[in-house]
Tab-separated table of C-alpha atoms in Angstrom:
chain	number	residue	atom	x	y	z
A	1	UNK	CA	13.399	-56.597	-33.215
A	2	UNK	CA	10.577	-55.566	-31.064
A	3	UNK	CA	9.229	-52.144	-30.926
A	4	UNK	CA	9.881	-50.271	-26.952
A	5	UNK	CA	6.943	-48.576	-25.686
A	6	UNK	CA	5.739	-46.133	-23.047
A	7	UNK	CA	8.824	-45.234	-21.582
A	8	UNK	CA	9.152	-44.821	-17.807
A	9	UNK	CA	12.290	-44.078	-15.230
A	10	UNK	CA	12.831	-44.436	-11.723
A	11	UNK	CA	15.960	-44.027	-10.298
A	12	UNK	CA	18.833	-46.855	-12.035
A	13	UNK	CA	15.960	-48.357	-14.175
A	14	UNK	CA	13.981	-48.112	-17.168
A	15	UNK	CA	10.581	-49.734	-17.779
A	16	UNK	CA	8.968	-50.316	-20.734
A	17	UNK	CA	6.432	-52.540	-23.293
A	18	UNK	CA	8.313	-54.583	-25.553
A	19	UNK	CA	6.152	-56.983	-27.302
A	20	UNK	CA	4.125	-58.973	-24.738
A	21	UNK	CA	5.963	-57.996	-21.832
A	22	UNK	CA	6.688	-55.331	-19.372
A	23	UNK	CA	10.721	-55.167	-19.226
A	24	UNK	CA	13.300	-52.647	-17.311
A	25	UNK	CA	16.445	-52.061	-17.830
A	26	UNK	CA	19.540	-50.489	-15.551
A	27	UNK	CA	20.046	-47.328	-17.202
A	28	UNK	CA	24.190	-48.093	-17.936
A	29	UNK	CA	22.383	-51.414	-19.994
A	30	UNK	CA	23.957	-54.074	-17.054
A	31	UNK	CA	20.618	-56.148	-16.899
A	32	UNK	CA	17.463	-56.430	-18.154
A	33	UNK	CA	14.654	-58.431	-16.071
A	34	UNK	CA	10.930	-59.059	-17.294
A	35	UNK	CA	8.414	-58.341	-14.742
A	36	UNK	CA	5.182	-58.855	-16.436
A	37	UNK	CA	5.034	-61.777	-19.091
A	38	UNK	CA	1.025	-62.633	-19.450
A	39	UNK	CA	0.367	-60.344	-22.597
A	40	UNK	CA	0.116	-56.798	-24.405
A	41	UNK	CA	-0.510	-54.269	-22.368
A	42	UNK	CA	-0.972	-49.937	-23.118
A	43	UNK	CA	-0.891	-46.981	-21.331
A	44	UNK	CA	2.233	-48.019	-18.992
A	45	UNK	CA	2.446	-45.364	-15.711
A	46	UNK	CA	4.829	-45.321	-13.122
A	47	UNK	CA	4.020	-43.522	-9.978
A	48	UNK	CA	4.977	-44.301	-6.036
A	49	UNK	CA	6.887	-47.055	-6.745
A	50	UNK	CA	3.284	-48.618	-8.558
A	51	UNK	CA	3.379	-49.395	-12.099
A	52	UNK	CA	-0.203	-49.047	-13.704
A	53	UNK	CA	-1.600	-49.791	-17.061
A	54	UNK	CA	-4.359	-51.377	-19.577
A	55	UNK	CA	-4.042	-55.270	-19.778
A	56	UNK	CA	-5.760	-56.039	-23.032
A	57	UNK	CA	-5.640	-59.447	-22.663
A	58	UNK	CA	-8.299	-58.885	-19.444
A	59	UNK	CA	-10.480	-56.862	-21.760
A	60	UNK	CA	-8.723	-53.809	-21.323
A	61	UNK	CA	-9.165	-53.502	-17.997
A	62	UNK	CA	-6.371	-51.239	-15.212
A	63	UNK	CA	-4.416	-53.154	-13.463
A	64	UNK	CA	-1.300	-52.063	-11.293
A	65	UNK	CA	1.870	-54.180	-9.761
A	66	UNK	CA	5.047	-52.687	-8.095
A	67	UNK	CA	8.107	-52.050	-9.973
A	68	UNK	CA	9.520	-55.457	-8.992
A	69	UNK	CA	6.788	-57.018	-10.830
A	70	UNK	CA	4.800	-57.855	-7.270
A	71	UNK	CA	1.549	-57.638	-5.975
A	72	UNK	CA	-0.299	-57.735	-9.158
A	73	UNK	CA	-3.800	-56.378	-8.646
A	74	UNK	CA	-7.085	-55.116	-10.808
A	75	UNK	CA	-7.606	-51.579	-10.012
A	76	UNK	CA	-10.875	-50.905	-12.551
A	77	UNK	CA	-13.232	-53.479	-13.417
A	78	UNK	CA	-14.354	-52.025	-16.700
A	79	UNK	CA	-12.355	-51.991	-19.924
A	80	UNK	CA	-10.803	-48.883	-20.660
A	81	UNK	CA	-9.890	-46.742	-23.712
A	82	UNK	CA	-7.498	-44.662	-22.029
A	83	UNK	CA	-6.013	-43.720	-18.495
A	84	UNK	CA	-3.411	-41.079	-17.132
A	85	UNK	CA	-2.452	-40.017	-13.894
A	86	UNK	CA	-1.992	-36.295	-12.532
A	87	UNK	CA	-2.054	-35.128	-8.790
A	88	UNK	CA	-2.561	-38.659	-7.516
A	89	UNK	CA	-5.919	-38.860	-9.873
A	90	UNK	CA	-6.263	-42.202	-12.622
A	91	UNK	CA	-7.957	-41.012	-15.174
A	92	UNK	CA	-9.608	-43.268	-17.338
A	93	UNK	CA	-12.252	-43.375	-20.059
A	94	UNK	CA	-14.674	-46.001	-21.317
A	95	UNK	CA	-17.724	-46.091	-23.393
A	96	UNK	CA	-20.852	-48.150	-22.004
A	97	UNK	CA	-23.938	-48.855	-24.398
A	98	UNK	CA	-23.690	-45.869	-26.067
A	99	UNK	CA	-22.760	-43.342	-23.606
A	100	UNK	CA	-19.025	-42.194	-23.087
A	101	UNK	CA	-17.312	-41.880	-19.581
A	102	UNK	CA	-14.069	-39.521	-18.119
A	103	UNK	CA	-13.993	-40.457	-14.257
A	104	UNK	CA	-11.274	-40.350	-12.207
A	105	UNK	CA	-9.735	-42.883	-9.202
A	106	UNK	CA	-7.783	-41.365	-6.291
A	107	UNK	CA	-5.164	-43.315	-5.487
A	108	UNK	CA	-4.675	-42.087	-1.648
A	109	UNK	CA	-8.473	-43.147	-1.123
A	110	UNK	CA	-9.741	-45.205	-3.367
A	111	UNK	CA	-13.107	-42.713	-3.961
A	112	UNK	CA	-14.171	-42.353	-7.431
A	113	UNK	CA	-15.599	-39.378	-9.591
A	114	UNK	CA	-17.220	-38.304	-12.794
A	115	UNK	CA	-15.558	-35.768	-14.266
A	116	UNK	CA	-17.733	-35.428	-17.763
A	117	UNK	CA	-19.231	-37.804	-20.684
A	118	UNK	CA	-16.853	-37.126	-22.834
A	119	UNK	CA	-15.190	-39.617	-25.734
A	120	UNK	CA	-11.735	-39.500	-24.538
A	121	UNK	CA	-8.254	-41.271	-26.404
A	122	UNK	CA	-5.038	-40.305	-25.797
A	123	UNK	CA	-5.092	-37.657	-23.146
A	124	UNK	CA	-2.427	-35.311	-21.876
A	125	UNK	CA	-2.999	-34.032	-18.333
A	126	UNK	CA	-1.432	-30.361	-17.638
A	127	UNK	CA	-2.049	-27.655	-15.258
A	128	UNK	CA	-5.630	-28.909	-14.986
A	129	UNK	CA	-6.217	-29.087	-18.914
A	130	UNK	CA	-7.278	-32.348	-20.092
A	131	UNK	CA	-6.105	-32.503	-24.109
A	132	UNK	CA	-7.010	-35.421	-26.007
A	133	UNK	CA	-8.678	-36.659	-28.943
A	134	UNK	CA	-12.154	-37.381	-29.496
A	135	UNK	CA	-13.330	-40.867	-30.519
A	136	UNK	CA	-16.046	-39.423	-32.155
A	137	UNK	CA	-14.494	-37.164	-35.060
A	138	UNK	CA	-10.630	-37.486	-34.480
A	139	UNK	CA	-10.328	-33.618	-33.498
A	140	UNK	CA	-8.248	-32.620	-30.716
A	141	UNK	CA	-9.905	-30.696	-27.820
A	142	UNK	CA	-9.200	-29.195	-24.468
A	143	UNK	CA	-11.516	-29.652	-21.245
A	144	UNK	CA	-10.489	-27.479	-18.350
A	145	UNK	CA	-11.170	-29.457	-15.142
A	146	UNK	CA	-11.769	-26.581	-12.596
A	147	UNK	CA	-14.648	-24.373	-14.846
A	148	UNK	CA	-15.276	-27.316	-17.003
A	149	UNK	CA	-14.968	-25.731	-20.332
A	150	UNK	CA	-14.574	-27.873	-23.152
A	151	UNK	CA	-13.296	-26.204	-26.185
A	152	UNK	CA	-12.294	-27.849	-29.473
A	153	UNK	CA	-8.346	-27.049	-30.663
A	154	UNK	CA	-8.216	-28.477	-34.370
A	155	UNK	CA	-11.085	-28.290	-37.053
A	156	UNK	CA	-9.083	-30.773	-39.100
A	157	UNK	CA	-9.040	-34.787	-37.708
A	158	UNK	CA	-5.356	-36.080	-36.371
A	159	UNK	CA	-3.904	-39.115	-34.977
A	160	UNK	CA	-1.458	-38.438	-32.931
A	161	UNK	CA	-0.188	-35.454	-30.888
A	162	UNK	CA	2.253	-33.879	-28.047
A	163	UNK	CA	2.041	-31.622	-25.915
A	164	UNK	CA	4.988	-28.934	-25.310
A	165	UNK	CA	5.196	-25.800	-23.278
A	166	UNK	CA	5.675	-24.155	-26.688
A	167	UNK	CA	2.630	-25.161	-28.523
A	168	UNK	CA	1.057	-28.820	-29.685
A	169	UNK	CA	2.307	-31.014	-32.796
A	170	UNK	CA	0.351	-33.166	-34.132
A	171	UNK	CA	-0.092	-35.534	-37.241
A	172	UNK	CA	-2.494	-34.731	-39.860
A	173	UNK	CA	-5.090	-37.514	-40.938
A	174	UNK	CA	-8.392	-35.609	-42.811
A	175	UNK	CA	-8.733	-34.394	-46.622
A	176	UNK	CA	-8.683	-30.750	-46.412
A	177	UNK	CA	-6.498	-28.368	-48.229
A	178	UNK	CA	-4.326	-27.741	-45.554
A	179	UNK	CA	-3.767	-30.774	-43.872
A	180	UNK	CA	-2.540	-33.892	-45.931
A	181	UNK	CA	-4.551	-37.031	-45.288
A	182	UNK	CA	-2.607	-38.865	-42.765
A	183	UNK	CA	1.088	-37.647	-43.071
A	184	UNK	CA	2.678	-34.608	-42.145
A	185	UNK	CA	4.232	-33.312	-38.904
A	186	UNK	CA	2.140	-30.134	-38.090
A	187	UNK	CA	1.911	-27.011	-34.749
A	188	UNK	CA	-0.418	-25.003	-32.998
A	189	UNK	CA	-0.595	-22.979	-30.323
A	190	UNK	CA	-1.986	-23.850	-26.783
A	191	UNK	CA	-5.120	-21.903	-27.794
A	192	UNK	CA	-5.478	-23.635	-30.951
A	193	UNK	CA	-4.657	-20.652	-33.209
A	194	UNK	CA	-1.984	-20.505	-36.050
A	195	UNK	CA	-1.767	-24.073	-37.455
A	196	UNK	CA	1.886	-24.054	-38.951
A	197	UNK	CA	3.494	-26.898	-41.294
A	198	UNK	CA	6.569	-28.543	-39.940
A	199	UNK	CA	7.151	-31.303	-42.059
A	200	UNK	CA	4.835	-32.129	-45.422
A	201	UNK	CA	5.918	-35.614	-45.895
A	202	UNK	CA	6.645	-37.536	-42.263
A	203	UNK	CA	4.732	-40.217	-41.382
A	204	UNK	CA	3.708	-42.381	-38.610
């Protein structure tokens, strides 16, 4: 069976990726209705009744439609390597000849913004703290977007991560001593100090 990604809820249904497709489902499981058939798509986000996300198959450019599956429209012309959304801002990052982008879309208006060249993947928006992954060197960083301090979290390169309230796990990928090349379920704090191990031999 297919693998479900980017989860998303809004009121009875759930939306999600499975395979080539953009399905929901009535949370008690009653029906299930694709609303986006024409290829893989990442980065799903629901917001104001708008679904947005990266249509690969368009070289990864944004595009949005409505929950119903309606109204499909581009909203960036550019292929993307990521995008999120926080306080009615897109964010999305792209590289162009050699330079990397972070610029943000407001949805109510339509103006955009540079926010920094930075070489942005899989970014977590909170309380004004961008963290994310460089594409440069696989280390996780933080860039505060009101005094636009960027600050670098892990001296070791991951793959994936989440952000809690409590602290950030993330999955080890480098060599060193501490961190086993690409396994291993491991914490820090919000400040980046006191790595801890949580699991030695997960993998994802």
């Amino acid at each position: 069976s297919s693998s479900l990604w980017y989860l998303n809820l809004l009121d009875d249904w759930l939306f999600y990726r499975e395979g080539k497709a953009i399905k929901r489902i009535k949370t008690d499981g009653s029906r299930v209705d694709t609303i986006f058939g024409m290829g893989y798509v990442l980065d799903l986000h629901l917001i104001d009744n708008w679904l947005y996300f990266i249509f690969i198959e368009d070289d990864s450019k944004v595009y949005k439609m409505t929950v119903n599956g309606e109204e499909l429209q581009r909203v960036i012309n550019k292929g993307v390597s990521d995008i999120a959304i926080y306080n009615n801002q897109l964010y999305y990052s792209y590289i162009e000849g050699e330079t990397a982008y972070l610029k943000t879309l407001d949805l109510k208006d339509g103006e955009e913004k540079l926010i920094a060249n930075l070489h942005i993947r899989d970014m977590i928006l909170q309380d004004n703290i961008i963290y994310y992954i460089d594409g440069n060197n696989n280390k996780l960083y933080q860039y505060n977007l009101i005094t636009g301090r960027l600050e670098k979290l892990t001296e070791v390169e991951i793959t994936k991560f989440l952000w809690t309230g409590k602290g950030i796990y993330f999955m080890g990928k480098g060599e060193e001593e501490f961190v086993h090349p690409g396994k291993g379920l491991y914490k820090i704090c919000l400040d980046g100090k006191g790595i801890e191990m949580i699991n030695d031999n997960l993998f994802m």
